[in-house]
Amino acid sequence: MSTVSRDDRCPIAILISGRGSNMRALIDACAAPDFPARIVMVLSNRPDAPGLDVARAAGLRAEAIDHRPFGKDRAAHERAVDATLRAAGVKLVCLAGYMRLLTPFLTEAWAGRMLNIHPSLLPAFPGLHTHERALEAGVKLHGCTVHLVTEVMDDGPILGQAAVPVHAGDTPDHLAARVLEQEHRLYPAALRRLLRPEPSSPVDDGGSLLVV
Ligand code: GRF
């Protein structure tokens, strides 16, 4: 296994709002000596996000910049986030369940350097309640997408996708669990591929398909 020297690894931040299971997957990936990123900090817009404790337990700097004192001034909150990221030397941002609509200020400031994971096969089902909507639509394949963030929500160039079959009798919770398992594989794989481009190689894992 090749290693990446400490200075070569890209300094990243992970932005969360909740439990942070995708963050956890990225933390685990970054622990591997050959992974091309290191986590500088975890930031949440919610001081009570359970993921902050997970990050701290992993020895990471984890802070909240509460959006509530900023009221309707989204850009002012984003300026505080942006200043914190820059002061920490962050070069790339991974949104992982960060439940804020972003303004052009932040998306332009981090254009090409901000990733998001979304629980559907974009461009199908942007927005919320993706698993319910996939079941209602009767799709046979569902999944998740890692993409670069642009000012349009759940849009932007696709870096990778993982697909899972929809089973007869699936509930939204069953489907969400099947997709989440793939999210945890896809996000590190897509980040690795972005930072260390190699020829694309689909991975067929007995019932799921991941392509980065
Ligand atoms: C994930 O399903 C992710 O795709 C979506 O929000 C959820 C966050 O879950 N953007 P977690 O906080 O990573 O567990």
CSV table of C-alpha atoms in Angstrom, one decimal, residues 12-162:
chain,number,residue,atom,x,y,z
A,12,ILE,CA,-10.5,19.3,4.4
A,13,ALA,CA,-13.5,20.4,6.6
A,14,ILE,CA,-16.7,18.5,7.0
A,15,LEU,CA,-19.9,20.4,7.5
A,16,ILE,CA,-22.7,18.7,9.3
A,17,SER,CA,-26.1,19.4,10.9
A,18,GLY,CA,-27.0,16.1,12.5
A,19,ARG,CA,-25.8,12.6,13.4
A,20,GLY,CA,-22.8,12.6,11.1
A,21,SER,CA,-22.7,9.1,9.8
A,22,ASN,CA,-21.2,10.2,6.5
A,23,MET,CA,-18.7,12.3,8.5
A,24,ARG,CA,-17.8,9.1,10.4
A,25,ALA,CA,-17.2,7.3,7.1
A,26,LEU,CA,-14.8,10.1,6.0
A,27,ILE,CA,-13.1,10.1,9.4
A,28,ASP,CA,-12.5,6.4,9.0
A,29,ALA,CA,-11.3,6.8,5.4
A,30,CYS,CA,-8.8,9.6,6.4
A,31,ALA,CA,-7.3,7.3,9.0
A,32,ALA,CA,-5.8,5.1,6.2
A,33,PRO,CA,-2.2,6.0,5.4
A,34,ASP,CA,-2.8,6.2,1.7
A,35,PHE,CA,-5.9,8.4,1.8
A,36,PRO,CA,-5.2,11.8,0.2
A,37,ALA,CA,-7.1,14.0,2.7
A,38,ARG,CA,-6.8,15.0,6.3
A,39,ILE,CA,-9.6,16.5,8.3
A,40,VAL,CA,-8.8,19.9,9.7
A,41,MET,CA,-12.1,20.5,11.4
A,42,VAL,CA,-15.8,19.6,11.6
A,43,LEU,CA,-18.3,22.5,11.6
A,44,SER,CA,-22.0,22.4,12.4
A,45,ASN,CA,-24.7,25.0,12.2
A,46,ARG,CA,-26.3,23.3,15.1
A,47,PRO,CA,-24.5,23.3,18.5
A,48,ASP,CA,-26.5,20.1,19.5
A,49,ALA,CA,-25.6,18.1,16.4
A,50,PRO,CA,-24.7,14.6,17.7
A,51,GLY,CA,-22.0,14.3,15.1
A,52,LEU,CA,-19.9,17.0,16.9
A,53,ASP,CA,-19.4,14.6,19.8
A,54,VAL,CA,-18.5,11.8,17.4
A,55,ALA,CA,-15.9,14.1,15.8
A,56,ARG,CA,-14.5,15.2,19.2
A,57,ALA,CA,-14.3,11.6,20.3
A,58,ALA,CA,-12.2,10.9,17.2
A,59,GLY,CA,-9.8,13.7,18.4
A,60,LEU,CA,-10.9,16.3,15.8
A,61,ARG,CA,-11.5,20.0,16.2
A,62,ALA,CA,-15.3,20.2,16.1
A,63,GLU,CA,-17.2,23.5,16.5
A,64,ALA,CA,-20.6,25.0,15.8
A,65,ILE,CA,-21.5,28.3,14.2
A,66,ASP,CA,-25.1,28.5,15.2
A,67,HIS,CA,-27.2,30.0,12.3
A,68,ARG,CA,-30.0,31.2,14.6
A,69,PRO,CA,-28.4,34.4,15.9
A,70,PHE,CA,-28.0,35.5,12.2
A,71,GLY,CA,-31.7,35.3,11.6
A,72,LYS,CA,-32.6,35.6,7.9
A,73,ASP,CA,-29.1,36.9,7.0
A,74,ARG,CA,-27.8,33.6,5.5
A,75,ALA,CA,-24.9,35.3,3.9
A,76,ALA,CA,-23.7,36.7,7.2
A,77,HIS,CA,-23.7,33.2,8.7
A,78,GLU,CA,-21.8,32.0,5.7
A,79,ARG,CA,-19.2,34.7,6.0
A,80,ALA,CA,-18.5,33.5,9.5
A,81,VAL,CA,-18.3,29.9,8.3
A,82,ASP,CA,-16.1,30.9,5.4
A,83,ALA,CA,-13.7,32.9,7.6
A,84,THR,CA,-13.4,30.0,10.0
A,85,LEU,CA,-12.6,27.6,7.2
A,86,ARG,CA,-10.0,29.9,5.7
A,87,ALA,CA,-8.4,30.6,9.0
A,88,ALA,CA,-8.0,26.9,9.6
A,89,GLY,CA,-6.3,26.4,6.3
A,90,VAL,CA,-9.1,24.3,4.7
A,91,LYS,CA,-8.7,23.7,1.0
A,92,LEU,CA,-11.8,21.6,0.3
A,93,VAL,CA,-15.2,21.3,2.0
A,94,CYS,CA,-17.4,18.2,2.3
A,95,LEU,CA,-21.0,18.8,3.1
A,96,ALA,CA,-22.3,15.7,4.9
A,97,GLY,CA,-25.9,16.2,6.0
A,98,TYR,CA,-25.5,20.0,6.2
A,99,MET,CA,-29.1,21.2,6.2
A,100,ARG,CA,-28.6,24.8,5.0
A,101,LEU,CA,-29.6,26.3,1.7
A,102,LEU,CA,-26.5,28.0,0.5
A,103,THR,CA,-26.2,31.4,-1.0
A,104,PRO,CA,-24.0,32.3,-4.0
A,105,PHE,CA,-21.5,33.8,-1.6
A,106,LEU,CA,-20.5,30.4,-0.2
A,107,THR,CA,-20.9,28.4,-3.4
A,108,GLU,CA,-18.8,30.9,-5.4
A,109,ALA,CA,-16.2,31.2,-2.7
A,110,TRP,CA,-15.7,27.4,-2.8
A,111,ALA,CA,-16.6,26.7,-6.4
A,112,GLY,CA,-15.0,23.4,-7.5
A,113,ARG,CA,-13.8,22.8,-3.9
A,114,MET,CA,-17.1,21.9,-2.1
A,115,LEU,CA,-18.7,18.5,-2.3
A,116,ASN,CA,-22.1,17.2,-1.2
A,117,ILE,CA,-23.7,13.8,-0.8
A,118,HIS,CA,-27.4,13.5,-1.7
A,119,PRO,CA,-29.5,10.4,-1.1
A,120,SER,CA,-30.8,9.9,-4.6
A,121,LEU,CA,-29.5,9.2,-8.1
A,122,LEU,CA,-29.5,12.9,-9.2
A,123,PRO,CA,-30.9,14.5,-11.2
A,124,ALA,CA,-33.8,12.4,-9.9
A,125,PHE,CA,-35.3,13.5,-6.6
A,126,PRO,CA,-33.4,16.6,-5.5
A,127,GLY,CA,-34.5,18.1,-2.2
A,128,LEU,CA,-36.0,16.3,0.8
A,129,HIS,CA,-37.9,13.0,1.4
A,130,THR,CA,-36.0,11.3,-1.4
A,131,HIS,CA,-36.8,7.7,-0.3
A,132,GLU,CA,-40.5,8.3,0.0
A,133,ARG,CA,-40.6,10.0,-3.4
A,134,ALA,CA,-38.6,7.1,-5.0
A,135,LEU,CA,-41.1,4.6,-3.7
A,136,GLU,CA,-44.0,6.7,-4.9
A,137,ALA,CA,-42.5,7.0,-8.3
A,138,GLY,CA,-42.0,3.3,-8.6
A,139,VAL,CA,-38.4,3.4,-9.6
A,140,LYS,CA,-36.5,0.1,-9.6
A,141,LEU,CA,-33.1,1.7,-8.8
A,142,HIS,CA,-32.4,4.3,-6.2
A,143,GLY,CA,-29.1,5.4,-4.6
A,144,CYS,CA,-26.9,8.3,-3.8
A,145,THR,CA,-24.8,10.9,-5.5
A,146,VAL,CA,-21.6,12.8,-4.6
A,147,HIS,CA,-21.4,16.1,-6.6
A,148,LEU,CA,-19.7,19.4,-6.7
A,149,VAL,CA,-21.8,22.1,-5.1
A,150,THR,CA,-23.1,25.0,-7.3
A,151,GLU,CA,-25.7,27.6,-6.4
A,152,VAL,CA,-28.5,25.4,-7.5
A,153,MET,CA,-29.4,23.0,-4.7
A,154,ASP,CA,-28.5,19.3,-5.3
A,155,ASP,CA,-27.1,20.2,-8.7
A,156,GLY,CA,-23.6,20.5,-10.0
A,157,PRO,CA,-21.2,18.1,-11.7
A,158,ILE,CA,-21.6,14.5,-10.6
A,159,LEU,CA,-18.4,12.9,-9.1
A,160,GLY,CA,-19.9,9.5,-8.3
A,161,GLN,CA,-23.0,7.5,-7.8
A,162,ALA,CA,-24.0,4.3,-6.1
